[in-house]
Each structure stands twice: as C-alpha cells, then as structure tokens.
Coordinates of C-alpha atoms in Angstrom, one line a residue:
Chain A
X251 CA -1.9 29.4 -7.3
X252 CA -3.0 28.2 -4.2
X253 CA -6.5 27.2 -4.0
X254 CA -8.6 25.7 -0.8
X255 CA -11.9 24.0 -1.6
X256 CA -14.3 22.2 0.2
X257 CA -17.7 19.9 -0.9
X258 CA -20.0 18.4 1.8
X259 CA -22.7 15.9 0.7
X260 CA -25.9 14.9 2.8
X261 CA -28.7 13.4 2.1
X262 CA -32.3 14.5 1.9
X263 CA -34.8 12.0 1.7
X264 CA -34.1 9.9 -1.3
X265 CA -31.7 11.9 -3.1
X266 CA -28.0 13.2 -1.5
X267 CA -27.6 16.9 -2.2
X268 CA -24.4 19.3 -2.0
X269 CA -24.9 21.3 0.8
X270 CA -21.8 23.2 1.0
X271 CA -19.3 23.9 -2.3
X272 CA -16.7 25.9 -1.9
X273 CA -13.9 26.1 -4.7
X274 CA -11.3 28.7 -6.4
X275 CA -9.5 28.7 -8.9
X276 CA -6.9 27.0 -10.1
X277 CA -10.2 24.5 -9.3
X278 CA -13.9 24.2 -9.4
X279 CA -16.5 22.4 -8.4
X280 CA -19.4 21.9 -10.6
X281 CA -22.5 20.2 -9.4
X282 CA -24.7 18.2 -12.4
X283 CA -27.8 19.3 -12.8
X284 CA -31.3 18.8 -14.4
X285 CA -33.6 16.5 -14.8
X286 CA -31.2 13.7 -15.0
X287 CA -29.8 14.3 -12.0
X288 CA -32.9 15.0 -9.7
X289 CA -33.9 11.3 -10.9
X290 CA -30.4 10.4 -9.8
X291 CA -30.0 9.4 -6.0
X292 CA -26.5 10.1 -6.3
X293 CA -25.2 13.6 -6.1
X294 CA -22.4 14.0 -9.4
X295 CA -19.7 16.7 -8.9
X296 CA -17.8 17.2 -11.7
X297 CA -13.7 18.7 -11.2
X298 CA -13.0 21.2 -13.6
X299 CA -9.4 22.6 -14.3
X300 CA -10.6 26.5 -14.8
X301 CA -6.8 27.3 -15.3
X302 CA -3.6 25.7 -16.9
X303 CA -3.0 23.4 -14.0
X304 CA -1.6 22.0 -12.2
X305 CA 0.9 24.4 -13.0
X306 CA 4.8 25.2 -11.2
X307 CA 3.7 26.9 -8.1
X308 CA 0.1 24.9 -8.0
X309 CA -0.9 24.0 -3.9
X310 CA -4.4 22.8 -4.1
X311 CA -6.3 21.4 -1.2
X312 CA -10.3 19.6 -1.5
X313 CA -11.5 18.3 1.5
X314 CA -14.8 16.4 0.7
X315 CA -17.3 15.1 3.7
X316 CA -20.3 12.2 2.7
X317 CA -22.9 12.7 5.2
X318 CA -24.4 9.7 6.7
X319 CA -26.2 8.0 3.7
X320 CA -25.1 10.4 1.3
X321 CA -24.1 9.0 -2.3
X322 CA -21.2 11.3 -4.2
X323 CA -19.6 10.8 -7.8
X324 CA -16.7 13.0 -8.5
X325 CA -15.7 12.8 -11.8
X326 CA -12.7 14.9 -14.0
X327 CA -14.1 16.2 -17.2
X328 CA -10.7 16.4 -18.7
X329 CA -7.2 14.9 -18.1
X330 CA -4.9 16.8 -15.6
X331 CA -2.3 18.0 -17.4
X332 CA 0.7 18.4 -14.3
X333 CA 3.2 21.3 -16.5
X334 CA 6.5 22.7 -15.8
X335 CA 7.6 23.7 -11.7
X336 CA 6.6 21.8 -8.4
X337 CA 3.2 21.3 -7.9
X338 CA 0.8 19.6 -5.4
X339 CA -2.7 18.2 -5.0
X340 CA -4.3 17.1 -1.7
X341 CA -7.6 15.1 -1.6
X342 CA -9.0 14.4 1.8
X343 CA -12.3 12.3 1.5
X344 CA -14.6 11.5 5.1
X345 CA -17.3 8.9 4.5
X346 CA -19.9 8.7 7.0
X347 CA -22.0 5.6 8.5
X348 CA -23.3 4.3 5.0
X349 CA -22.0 6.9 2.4
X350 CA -20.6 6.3 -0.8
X351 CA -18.2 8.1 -2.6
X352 CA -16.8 7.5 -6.4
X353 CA -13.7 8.9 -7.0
X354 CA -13.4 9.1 -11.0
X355 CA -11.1 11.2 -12.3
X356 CA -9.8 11.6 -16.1
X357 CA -5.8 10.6 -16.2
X358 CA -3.3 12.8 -15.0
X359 CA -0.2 13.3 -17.5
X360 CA 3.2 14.1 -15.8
X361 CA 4.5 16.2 -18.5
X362 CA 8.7 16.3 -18.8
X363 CA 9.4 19.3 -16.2
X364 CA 6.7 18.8 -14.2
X365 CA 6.8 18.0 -10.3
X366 CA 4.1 17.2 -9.6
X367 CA 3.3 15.8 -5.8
X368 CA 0.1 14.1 -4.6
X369 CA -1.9 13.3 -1.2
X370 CA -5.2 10.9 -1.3
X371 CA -6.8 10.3 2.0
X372 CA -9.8 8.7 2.3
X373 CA -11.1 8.1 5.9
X374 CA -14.5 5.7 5.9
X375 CA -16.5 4.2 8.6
X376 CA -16.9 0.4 8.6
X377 CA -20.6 1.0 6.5
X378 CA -19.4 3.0 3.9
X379 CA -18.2 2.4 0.1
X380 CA -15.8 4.2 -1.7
X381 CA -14.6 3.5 -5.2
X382 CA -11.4 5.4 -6.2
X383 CA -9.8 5.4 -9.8
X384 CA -6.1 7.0 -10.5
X385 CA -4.3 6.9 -13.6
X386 CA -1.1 7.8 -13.8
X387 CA 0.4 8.8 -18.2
X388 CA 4.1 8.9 -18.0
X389 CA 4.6 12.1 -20.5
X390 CA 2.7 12.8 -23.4
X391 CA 3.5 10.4 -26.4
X392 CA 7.1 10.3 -27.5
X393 CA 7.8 12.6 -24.2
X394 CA 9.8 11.3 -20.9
X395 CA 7.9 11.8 -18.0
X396 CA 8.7 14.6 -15.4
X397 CA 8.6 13.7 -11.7
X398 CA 5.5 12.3 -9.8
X399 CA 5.2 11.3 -6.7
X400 CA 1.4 10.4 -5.3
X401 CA 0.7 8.7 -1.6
X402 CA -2.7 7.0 -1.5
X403 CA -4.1 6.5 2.4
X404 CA -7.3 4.2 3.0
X405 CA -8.3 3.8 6.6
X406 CA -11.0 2.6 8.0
X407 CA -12.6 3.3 11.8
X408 CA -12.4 6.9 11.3
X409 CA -8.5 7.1 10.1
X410 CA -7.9 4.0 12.7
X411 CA -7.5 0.9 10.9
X412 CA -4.9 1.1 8.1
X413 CA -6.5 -0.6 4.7
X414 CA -3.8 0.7 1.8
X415 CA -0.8 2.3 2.3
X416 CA 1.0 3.0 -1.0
X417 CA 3.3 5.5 -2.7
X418 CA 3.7 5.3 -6.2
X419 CA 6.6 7.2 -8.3
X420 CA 7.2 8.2 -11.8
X421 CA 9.8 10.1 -13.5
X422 CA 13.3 7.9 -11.9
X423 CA 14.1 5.9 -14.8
X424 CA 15.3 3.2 -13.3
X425 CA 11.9 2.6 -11.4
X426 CA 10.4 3.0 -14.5
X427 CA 12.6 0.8 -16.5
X428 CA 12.6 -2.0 -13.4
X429 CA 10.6 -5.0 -14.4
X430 CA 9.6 -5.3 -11.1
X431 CA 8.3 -1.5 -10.6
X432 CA 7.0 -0.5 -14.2
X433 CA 8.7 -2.9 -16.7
X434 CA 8.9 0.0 -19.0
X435 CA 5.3 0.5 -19.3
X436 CA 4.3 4.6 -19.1
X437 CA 0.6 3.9 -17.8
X438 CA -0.5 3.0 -14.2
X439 CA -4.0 2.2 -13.0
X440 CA -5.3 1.7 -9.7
X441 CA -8.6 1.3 -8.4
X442 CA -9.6 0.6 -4.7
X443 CA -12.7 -0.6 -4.1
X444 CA -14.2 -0.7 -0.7
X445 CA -17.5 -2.0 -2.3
X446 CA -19.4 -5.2 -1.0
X447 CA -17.9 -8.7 -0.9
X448 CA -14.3 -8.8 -2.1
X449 CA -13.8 -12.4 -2.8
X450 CA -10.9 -14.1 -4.6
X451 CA -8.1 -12.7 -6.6
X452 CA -7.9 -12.6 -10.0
X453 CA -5.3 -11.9 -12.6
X454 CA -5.6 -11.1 -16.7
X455 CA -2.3 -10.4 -18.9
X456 CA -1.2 -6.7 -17.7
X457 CA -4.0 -6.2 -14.9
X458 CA -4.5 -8.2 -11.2
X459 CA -7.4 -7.8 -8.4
X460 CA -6.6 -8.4 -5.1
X461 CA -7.9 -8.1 -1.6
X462 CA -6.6 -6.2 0.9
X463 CA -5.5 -7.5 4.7
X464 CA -8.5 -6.0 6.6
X465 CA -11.0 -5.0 3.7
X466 CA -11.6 -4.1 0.1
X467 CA -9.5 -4.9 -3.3
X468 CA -7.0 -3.2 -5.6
X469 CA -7.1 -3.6 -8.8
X470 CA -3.5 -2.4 -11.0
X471 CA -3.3 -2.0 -14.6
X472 CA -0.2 -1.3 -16.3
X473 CA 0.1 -0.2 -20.1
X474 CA 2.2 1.3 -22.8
X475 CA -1.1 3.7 -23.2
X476 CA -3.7 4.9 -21.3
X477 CA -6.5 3.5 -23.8
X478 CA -5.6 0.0 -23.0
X479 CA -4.5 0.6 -19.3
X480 CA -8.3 1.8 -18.7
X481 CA -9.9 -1.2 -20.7
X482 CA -7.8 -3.5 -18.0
X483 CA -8.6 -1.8 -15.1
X484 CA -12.0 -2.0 -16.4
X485 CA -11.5 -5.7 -16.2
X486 CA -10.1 -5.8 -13.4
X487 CA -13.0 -4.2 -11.5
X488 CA -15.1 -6.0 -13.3
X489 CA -13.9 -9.2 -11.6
X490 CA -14.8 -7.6 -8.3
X491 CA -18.0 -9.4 -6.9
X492 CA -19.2 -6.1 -5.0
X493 CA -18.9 -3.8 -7.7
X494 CA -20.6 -6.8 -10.3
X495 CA -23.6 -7.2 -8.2
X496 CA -24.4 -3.2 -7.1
X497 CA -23.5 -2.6 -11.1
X498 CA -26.0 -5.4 -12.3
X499 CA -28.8 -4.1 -9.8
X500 CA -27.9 -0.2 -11.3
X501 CA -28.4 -1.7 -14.6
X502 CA -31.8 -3.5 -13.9
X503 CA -33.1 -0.1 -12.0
X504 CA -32.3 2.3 -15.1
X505 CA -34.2 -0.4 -17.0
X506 CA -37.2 0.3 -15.3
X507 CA -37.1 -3.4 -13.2
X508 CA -38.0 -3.2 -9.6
X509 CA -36.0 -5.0 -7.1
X510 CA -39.1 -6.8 -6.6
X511 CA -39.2 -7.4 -10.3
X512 CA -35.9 -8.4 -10.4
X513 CA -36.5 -11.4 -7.5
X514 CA -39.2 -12.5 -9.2
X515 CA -37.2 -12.5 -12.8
X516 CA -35.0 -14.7 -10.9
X517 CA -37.0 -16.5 -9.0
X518 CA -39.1 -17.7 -11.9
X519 CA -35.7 -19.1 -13.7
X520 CA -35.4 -23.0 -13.5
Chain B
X241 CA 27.7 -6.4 11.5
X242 CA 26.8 -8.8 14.6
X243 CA 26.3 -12.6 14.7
X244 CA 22.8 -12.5 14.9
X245 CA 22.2 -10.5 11.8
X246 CA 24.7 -12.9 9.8
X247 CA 22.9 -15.8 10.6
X248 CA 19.8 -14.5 9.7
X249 CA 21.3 -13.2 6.1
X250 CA 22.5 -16.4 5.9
X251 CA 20.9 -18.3 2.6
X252 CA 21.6 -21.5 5.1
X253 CA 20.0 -19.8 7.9
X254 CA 16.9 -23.1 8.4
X255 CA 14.1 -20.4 8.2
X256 CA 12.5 -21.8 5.0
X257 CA 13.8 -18.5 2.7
X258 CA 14.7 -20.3 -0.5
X259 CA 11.6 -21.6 -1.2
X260 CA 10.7 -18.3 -2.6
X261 CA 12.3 -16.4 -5.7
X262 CA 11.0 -12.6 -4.8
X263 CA 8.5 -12.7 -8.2
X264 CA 11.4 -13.5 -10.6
X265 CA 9.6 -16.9 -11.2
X266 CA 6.9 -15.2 -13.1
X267 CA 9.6 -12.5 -14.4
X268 CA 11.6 -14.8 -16.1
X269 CA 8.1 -16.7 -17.1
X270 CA 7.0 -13.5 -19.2
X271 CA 10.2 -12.9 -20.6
X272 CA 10.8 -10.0 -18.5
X273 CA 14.1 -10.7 -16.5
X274 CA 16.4 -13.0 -19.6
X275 CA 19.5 -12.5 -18.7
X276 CA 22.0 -10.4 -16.1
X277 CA 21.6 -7.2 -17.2
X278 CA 17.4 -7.6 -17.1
X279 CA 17.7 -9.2 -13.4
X280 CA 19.9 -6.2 -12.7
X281 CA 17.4 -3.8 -13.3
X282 CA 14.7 -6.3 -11.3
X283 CA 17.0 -5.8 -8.1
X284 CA 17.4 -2.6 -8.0
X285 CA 13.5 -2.1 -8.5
X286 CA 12.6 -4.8 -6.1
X287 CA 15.3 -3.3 -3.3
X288 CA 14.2 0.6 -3.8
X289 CA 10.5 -0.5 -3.5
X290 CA 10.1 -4.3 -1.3
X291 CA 12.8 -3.8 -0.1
X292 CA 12.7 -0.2 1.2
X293 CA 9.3 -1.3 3.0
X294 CA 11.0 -4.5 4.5
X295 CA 13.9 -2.5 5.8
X296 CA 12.4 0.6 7.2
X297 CA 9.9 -1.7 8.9
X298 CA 12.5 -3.8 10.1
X299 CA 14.6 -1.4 11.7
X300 CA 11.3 0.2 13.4
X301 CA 10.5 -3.6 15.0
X302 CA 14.2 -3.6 15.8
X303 CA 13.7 -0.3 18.0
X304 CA 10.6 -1.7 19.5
X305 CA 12.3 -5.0 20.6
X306 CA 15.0 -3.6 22.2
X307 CA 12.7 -1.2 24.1
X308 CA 10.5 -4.3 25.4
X309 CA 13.6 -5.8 26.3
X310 CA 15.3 -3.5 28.4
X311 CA 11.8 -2.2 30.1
X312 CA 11.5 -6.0 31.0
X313 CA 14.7 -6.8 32.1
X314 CA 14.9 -3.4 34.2
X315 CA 11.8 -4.3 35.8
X316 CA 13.0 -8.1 36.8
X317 CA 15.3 -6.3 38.2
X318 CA 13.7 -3.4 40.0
X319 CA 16.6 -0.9 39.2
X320 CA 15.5 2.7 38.3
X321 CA 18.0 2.5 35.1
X322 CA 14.8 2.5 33.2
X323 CA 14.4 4.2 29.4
X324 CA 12.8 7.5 28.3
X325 CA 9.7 5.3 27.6
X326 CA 8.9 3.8 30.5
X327 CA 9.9 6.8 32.9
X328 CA 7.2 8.5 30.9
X329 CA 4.4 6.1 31.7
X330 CA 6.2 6.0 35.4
X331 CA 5.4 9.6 35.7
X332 CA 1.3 9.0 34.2
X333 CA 0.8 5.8 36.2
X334 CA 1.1 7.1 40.0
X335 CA -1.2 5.4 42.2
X336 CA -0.1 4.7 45.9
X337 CA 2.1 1.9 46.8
X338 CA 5.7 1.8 44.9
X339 CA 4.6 -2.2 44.1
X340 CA 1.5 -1.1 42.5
X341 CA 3.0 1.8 40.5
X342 CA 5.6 -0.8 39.0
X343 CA 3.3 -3.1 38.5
X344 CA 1.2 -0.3 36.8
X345 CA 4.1 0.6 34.7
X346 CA 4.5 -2.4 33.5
X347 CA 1.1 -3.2 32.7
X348 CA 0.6 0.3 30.5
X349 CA 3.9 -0.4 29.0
X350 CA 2.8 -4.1 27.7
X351 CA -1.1 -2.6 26.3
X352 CA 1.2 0.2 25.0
X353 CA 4.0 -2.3 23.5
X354 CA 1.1 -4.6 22.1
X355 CA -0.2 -1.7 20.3
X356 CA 2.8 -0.9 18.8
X357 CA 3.1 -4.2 17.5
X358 CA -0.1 -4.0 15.9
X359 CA 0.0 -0.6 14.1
X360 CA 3.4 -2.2 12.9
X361 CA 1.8 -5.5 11.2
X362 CA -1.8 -3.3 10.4
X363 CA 0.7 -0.8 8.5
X364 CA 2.8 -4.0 6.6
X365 CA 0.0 -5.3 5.2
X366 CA -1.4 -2.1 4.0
X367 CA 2.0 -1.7 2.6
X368 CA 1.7 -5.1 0.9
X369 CA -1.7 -4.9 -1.6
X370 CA -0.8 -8.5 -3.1
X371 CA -2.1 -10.6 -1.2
X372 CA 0.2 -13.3 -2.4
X373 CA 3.2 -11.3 -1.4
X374 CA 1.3 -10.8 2.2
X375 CA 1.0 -14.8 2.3
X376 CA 4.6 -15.2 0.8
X377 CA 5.9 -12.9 3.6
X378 CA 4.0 -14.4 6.6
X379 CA 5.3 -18.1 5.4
X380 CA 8.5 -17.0 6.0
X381 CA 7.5 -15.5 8.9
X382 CA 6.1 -18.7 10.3
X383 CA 8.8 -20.4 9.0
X384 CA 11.6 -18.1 10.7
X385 CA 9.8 -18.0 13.5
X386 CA 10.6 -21.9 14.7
X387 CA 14.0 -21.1 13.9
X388 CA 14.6 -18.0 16.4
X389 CA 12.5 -19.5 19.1
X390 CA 15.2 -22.2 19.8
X391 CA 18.1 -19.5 18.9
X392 CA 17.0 -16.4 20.7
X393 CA 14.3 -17.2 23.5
X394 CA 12.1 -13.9 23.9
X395 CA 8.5 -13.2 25.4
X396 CA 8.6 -10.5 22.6
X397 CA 7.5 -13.1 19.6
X398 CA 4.7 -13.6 21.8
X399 CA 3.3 -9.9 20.6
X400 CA 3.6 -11.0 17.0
X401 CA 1.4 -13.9 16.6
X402 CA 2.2 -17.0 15.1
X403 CA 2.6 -15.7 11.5
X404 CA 4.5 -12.5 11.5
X405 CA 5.5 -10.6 8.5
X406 CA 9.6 -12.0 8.0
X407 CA 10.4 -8.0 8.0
X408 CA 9.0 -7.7 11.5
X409 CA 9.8 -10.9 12.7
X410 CA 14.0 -10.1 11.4
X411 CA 13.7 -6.8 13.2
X412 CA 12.5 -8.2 16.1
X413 CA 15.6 -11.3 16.4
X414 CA 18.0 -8.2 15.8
X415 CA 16.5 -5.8 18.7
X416 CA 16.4 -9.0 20.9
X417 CA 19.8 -9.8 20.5
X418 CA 21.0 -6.4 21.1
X419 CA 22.0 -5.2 17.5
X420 CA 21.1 -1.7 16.2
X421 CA 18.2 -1.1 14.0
X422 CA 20.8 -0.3 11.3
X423 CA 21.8 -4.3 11.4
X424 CA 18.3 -5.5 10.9
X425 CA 17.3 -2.9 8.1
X426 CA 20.7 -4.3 6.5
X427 CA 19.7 -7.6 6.9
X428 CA 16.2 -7.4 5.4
X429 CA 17.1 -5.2 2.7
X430 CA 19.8 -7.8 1.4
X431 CA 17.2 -10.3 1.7
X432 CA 15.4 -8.6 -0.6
X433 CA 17.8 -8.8 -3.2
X434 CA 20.0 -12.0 -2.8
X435 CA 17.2 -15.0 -2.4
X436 CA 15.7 -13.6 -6.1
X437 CA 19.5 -13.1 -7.4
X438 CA 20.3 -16.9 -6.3
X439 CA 16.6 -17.8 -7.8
X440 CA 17.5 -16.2 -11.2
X441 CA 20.6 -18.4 -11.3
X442 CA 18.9 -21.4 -10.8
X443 CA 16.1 -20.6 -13.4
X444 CA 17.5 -19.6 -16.4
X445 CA 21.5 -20.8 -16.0
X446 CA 23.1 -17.5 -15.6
X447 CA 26.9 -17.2 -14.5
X448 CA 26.7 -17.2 -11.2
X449 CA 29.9 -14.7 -10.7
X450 CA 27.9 -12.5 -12.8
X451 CA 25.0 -12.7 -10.9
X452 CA 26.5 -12.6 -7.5
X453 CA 28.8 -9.1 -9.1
X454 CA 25.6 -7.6 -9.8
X455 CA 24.7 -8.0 -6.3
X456 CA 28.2 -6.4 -4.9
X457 CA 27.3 -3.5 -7.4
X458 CA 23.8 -3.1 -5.7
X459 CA 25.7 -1.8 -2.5
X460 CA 25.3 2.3 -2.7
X461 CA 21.6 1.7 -3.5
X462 CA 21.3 -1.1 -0.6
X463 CA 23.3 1.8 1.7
X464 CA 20.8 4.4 0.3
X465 CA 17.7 2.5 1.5
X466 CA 18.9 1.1 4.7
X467 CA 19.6 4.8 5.8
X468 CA 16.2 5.9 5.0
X469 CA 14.8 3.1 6.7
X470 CA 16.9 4.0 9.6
X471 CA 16.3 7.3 9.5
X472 CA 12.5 7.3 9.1
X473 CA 12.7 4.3 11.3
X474 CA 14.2 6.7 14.3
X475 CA 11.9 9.7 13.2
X476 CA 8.7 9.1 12.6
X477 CA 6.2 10.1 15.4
X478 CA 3.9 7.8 13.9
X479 CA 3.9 4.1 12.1
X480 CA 1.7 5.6 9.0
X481 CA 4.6 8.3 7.9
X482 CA 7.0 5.5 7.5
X483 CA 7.9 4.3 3.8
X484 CA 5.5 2.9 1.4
X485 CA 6.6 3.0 -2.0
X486 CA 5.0 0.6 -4.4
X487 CA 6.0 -1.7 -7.4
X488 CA 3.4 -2.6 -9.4
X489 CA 4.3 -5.1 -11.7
X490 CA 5.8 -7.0 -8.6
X491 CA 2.4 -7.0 -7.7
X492 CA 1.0 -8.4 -10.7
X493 CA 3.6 -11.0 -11.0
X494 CA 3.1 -11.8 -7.3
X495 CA -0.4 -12.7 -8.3
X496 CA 0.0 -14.2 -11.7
X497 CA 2.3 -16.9 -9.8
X498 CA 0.0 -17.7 -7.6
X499 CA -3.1 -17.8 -10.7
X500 CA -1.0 -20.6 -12.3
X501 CA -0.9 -23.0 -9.9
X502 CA -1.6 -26.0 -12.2
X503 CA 1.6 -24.9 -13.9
X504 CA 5.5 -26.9 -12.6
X505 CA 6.7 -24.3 -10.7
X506 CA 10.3 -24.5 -8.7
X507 CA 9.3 -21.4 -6.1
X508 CA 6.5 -20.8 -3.8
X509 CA 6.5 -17.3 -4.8

C-alpha cells in the first residue's frame, strides 16, 4: 500500500495543538486526548499500524512540521512488524525556532523475508530539541533476520549543518556476525538527543553515550533481546545531562512543585 | 598503484599510524576478537563499515585536490586549458576587464573550493558518532599532516585546518600528487584493515603469516568497497548522498577504550 501522511504541530498559548493530521492507511495518526492531555503542554500523537505492515509492497511517507514553540511526542503503540516483500518507511521531521519533538517508537522486528528500507530526516533550527529512539530486533526469537537497511539524517540550520549521518544494516550475516558491526547481538538501539547540554561521554557494559562534532549525543545499545537492549539505552540517556535535568524538572512539575518551589527546595539545602 | 599512495600505505610511512589498533584493543579486551578466525570476521566488518566511509571520502577529497590543483596551476599560468569547473564559474563571474574576471574566477573558485572542504569534514564527522574515533582519526590526521607538508608542498592543506580527518587528509596527498581517486580510496581502505591486523599480532601472539593471509583473503571485499567509494565518490551531486554505513560495536569499543584510561594499554585507540 502506499500511504502519504502528514502532522503539523503549533502552539496555542500554553498548550501545542495538532492543527493539521492527515494519514491513510497502511498508517494512522491518533491524537491523545482527554483530560490528561489538555493538562499536558505537549501534544502526544500516537502511530498506529491499522494494517499488517509494513508489508511487501508497503511505501509510506509522514512528513511532521513543529511549529515555533510547539512540543510533540510521537509514540508507536505496538512494535512494527516489517513481513515478507520490499518495503519502505520515510520520516521527515522540521523543528521550528524552539520546538520539541520526541520520536518514540515501539521496536521494529525485521522478520526473515522481509526488506524492509528506512529514511529518518530530521531538520531542526539551532533552538530546538528533538529526542529520537530506534530499535532495531533482528527476526523474531529463534528466526534469522530478513534485510534492513535504515539511514538516519540530523541537520541542523534548516538541513545546513550536518549533525549524524548514519546507515545502519541488518540481515548480511557477516555484518551481523562482525565483532566490530554487531558481534552477533540481534538488538540495536539508538537514541539521538539534541536536548540541553551534552557533556562528557560515558560508557556501561553493552551501551556508550557520546557527543556529536557540532551538537547533541548518541547513545547505542546492543543486546541479544530487546528487553535488555531498552534497559541500556535507557541508561545510556540517562547519563545525558540535558535529558537528566529537563526529566528531573518534568518530575518535580507532575509533583505539584513550582519551579519557584523547586529553587527554594534547593536553595534552602546546606 | 603510484609512489605516493605506497608511501602512504606504508606501516613505516612517519605519520604516527601504529599508535592505534582500529578498536581491536578493547576487542581482544572483551574477549571478542581471540584468535584468527575472530579477527577475520573483525576486518571484514571494520573494512565494509570504517572503512567504506574512509575510502569513499577519500576518493571524494582526492577529486577535490586535483581540481584545486589544476584551477591553480592553470591560473599561474594564464592558459585557457582550464577544467569544466572553473569554465563554469568563468562564464557566472563576467565583469569587465579580462584581469578582473580571472581574478574573479579565482576568487569564487577558492570560497567555492573552501566550501567543499567543509561539507567534506562537516559530513566525516557526522559519519563518525564516537567521538573517540573522531579524535583517533584527527590525531592521525595531525600526525600525517607534518609528514606530507615536507613530502608534497600544497596550498591545498591549507583548506583543511591543522587537524584533518586522516581519510581526507590521504585523499588530499593522492589528488595532489596526481594519482586517481581510485589510488587514495585503495590506500585508506587498506589502512583500515592492516594497522588493526598488525595490532592483533602484537596483542594476543597470533601467527603472523596467518594474520597477514587473512589480509590477502580480504582483497574482493577491499575491491568491492573501493569501487563504491569510487563510484559514489564520482556521482554524487552532493557530499550528504555519499556512504555512511555504521558499526556499532566499533563504536562502543571506541569509547570503552577511551573510559579505561587508568588501565595499561599498548594503543591510543
């Protein structure tokens, strides 16, 4: 199926609202709503697989635009499944002078006869944050994985300045077998973070954060599943100073503390 | 193959190469490269992946340097035997006065040459996440650097700052000195492989005929990647469509070596 949709973001006020959503199937767009998310300032868009997909034969485009000031979370509700044929999946995010955008989709699962091709292009001015999470599940368990290939493109100064750059491939087996591509492991997971202050590196056991030339960090996971690949990322992100900090203020605000409260909380520690 | 490639494959060449091991330090540290048939599968990883990225980049600088080169020495010496390239800007850049249109030329073919350069080092290093491998890569840079200065004199190095990426910096030395972009994709893409073969030798004891076997055995995949460096190399419209493949764990070993500093290490990387 070939499907075409597009999501634009502004914001109104306080809260960021989806002002245009257009989807088909093999995809759709589903906006949160309810109370929860009128308190939230974010808009949340949830990805929803309304057919077997992606599927032999699968071309599907989303274009997403983040208005200036705009917040977005776009989240997967379910794993993506990539199934027999050639397939393909084009993301093109725009980021606006201080708009957010969290990319945060469930795995995707290159199943034995799948080929499944990818494009993620994010294109952010210098103010904006963007946050965005792939994992990549070799086959399903005790299954070889079918062919992937997925280019992620970060840049900057609208599509000027070059951030990350990276193609990653699954389904050659003597990539995968390479201890210096995938040592074997069947899970990859990547996070870039253009979020705040990147500071230093930092490694664990099967995960690494790094920063980038010009700006931002990626964090890599590699795993024999994706339980634990997720717990490293996690870890990995976690050692990311921007993300800590904006994810320690988000905790104090759904607690009900102020920022004022929380300066003086600090303020009145020896 | 031409001298100037040769040289710089050389592991003798004085450009500071065998102070790194290509992440089989921290491979052979976690147990994953033991023994010839592991670092044989490490090679041929680090050469589709690295090494692809090195090469095709490599051959691209190559093209660029010989470019500068001959719109330079056609302009010293005011001949019309000029390239595609420069005609083009000729034919933009008319004001009155044949003095002032070649001094034009040359002046939108330097801002257009130092852009190049640019979008080819901006593009590297979004090719290059780790930034220890970015560091590893620009030391040998440096380090290369001192060497071709004395070797092969060119204003070109002058475009790439005083810490290039090697890959660039290679290219560059084999478009200078008049040898295809083929040569230099070659060159780098060999480099990718033998300086962590020799490395694996020296850290766990292996036979070095073995070692140096698996190498010879590496050459359709080293052919393989040297034509699609040359090929996208010669292609590509712009510096973003050329190759990027990743290799994740390279990246995490790249950074783990670097984590354990307090640890006796023999490699910089």
């Amino acid at each position: 199926m070939r499907a075409r949709a597009l999501l634009t973001v502004e914001r109104v006020g306080d809260r960021s609202v989806v002002r245009e959503l257009r989807s088909q199937s093999p995809l759709s767009l589903v906006p949160r709503r309810g109370t929860a998310a009128t308190l939230d300032p974010a808009a949340t868009v949830h990805l929803v697989g309304s057919a077997t997909t992606p599927l032999g034969g699968d071309d599907v485009e989303l274009a997403v635009h983040v208005g200036p000031a705009a917040k977005l979370v776009l989240t997967g509700v379910a794993a993506a499944v990539a199934l027999a044929g050639t397939s393909s999946l084009t993301l093109r995010f725009t980021l606006d002078e201080g708009a957010t955008l969290q990319y945060l989709p469930e795995p995707t699962v290159v199943t034995a006869r799948a080929d499944h091709h990818t494009l993620l292009r994010t294109e952010l001015h210098e103010t904006a944050r963007v946050r965005l999470r792939e994992i990549l599940v070799g086959g399903r368990a005790g299954e070889q994985p079918g062919r992937y290939r997925g280019t992620t493109r970060v840049a900057t100064g609208l599509g000027s300045c070059p951030v990350l750059h990276q193609t990653q491939e699954f389904g050659d087996p003597a990539l995968q077998a390479s201890s210096a591509v995938l040592a074997g492991n069947r899970v990859l997971g990547t996070e870039v973070l253009l979020w705040g202050a990147d500071g230093e590196a930092a490694t664990g056991e099967s995960w690494a954060l790094t920063p980038l030339a010009r700006r931002g960090s990626l964090a890599t996971a590699v795993g024999p599943d994706a339980v634990s690949t997720q717990r490293a990322l996690a870890q990995a992100v976690a050692a990311h100073p921007g993300w800590a900090e904006s994810s320690s203020e988000r905790t104090l605000r759904s607690l009900g503390m102020s920022e004022n409260a929380v300066r003086s909380t600090t303020e009145e520690t020896p | 193959m031409g001298l100037t490639s040769l040289v710089l494959a050389d592991a003798r060449f004085p450009g500071g190469g065998h102070v790194h091991s290509g992440g089989v330090e921290e491979a052979v540290a976690r147990g994953l490269v033991q023994d010839v048939e592991t670092l044989r599968g490490f090679l041929l990883g680090r050469l589709r992946t690295a090494g692809l990225v090195a090469a095709a980049f490599a051959a691209a600088a190559a093209r660029l340097a010989a470019r500068g080169t001959d719109a330079r020495g056609t302009d010293a010496r005011g001949t019309d035997a000029r390239g595609t390239d420069t005609d083009a800007w000729a034919a933009q850049a008319s004001p009155a006065g044949a003095w002032a249109a070649q001094a034009s030329v040359a002046g939108a073919w330097a801002a257009q040459a130092s852009r190049a350069w640019g979008a080819l080092d901006a593009e590297f290093d979004a090719r290059t996440p780790s930034q220890a491998q970015r560091e590893a890569s620009r030391a040998q840079g440096r380090g290369t650097l001192r060497a071709v200065r004395a070797a092969w004199p060119s204003p070109v190095y002058d475009e790439l700052g005083p810490r290039p990426h090697h890959a660039l910096l290679v290219g560059a030395v084999c478009g200078i000195a008049g040898e295809p972009p083929e040569e230099a994709a070659r060159c780098v893409a060999y480099l990718a492989v033998s300086g962590p073969a020799s490395a694996a030798v020296r850290l766990l004891g292996l036979d070095p005929f073995a070692v140096n076997a698996v190498l010879i055995h590496l050459e359709p995949a080293l052919d393989a990647v040297v034509e699609t460096a040359v090929h996208t190399a010669a292609h590509t419209a712009v510096t973003e469509d050329l190759p990027a493949p990743g290799a994740p764990v390279l990246d995490l070993l790249a950074q783990a070596h670097v984590a354990h500093r307090g640890r006796l290490r023999l490699f910089a990387s």
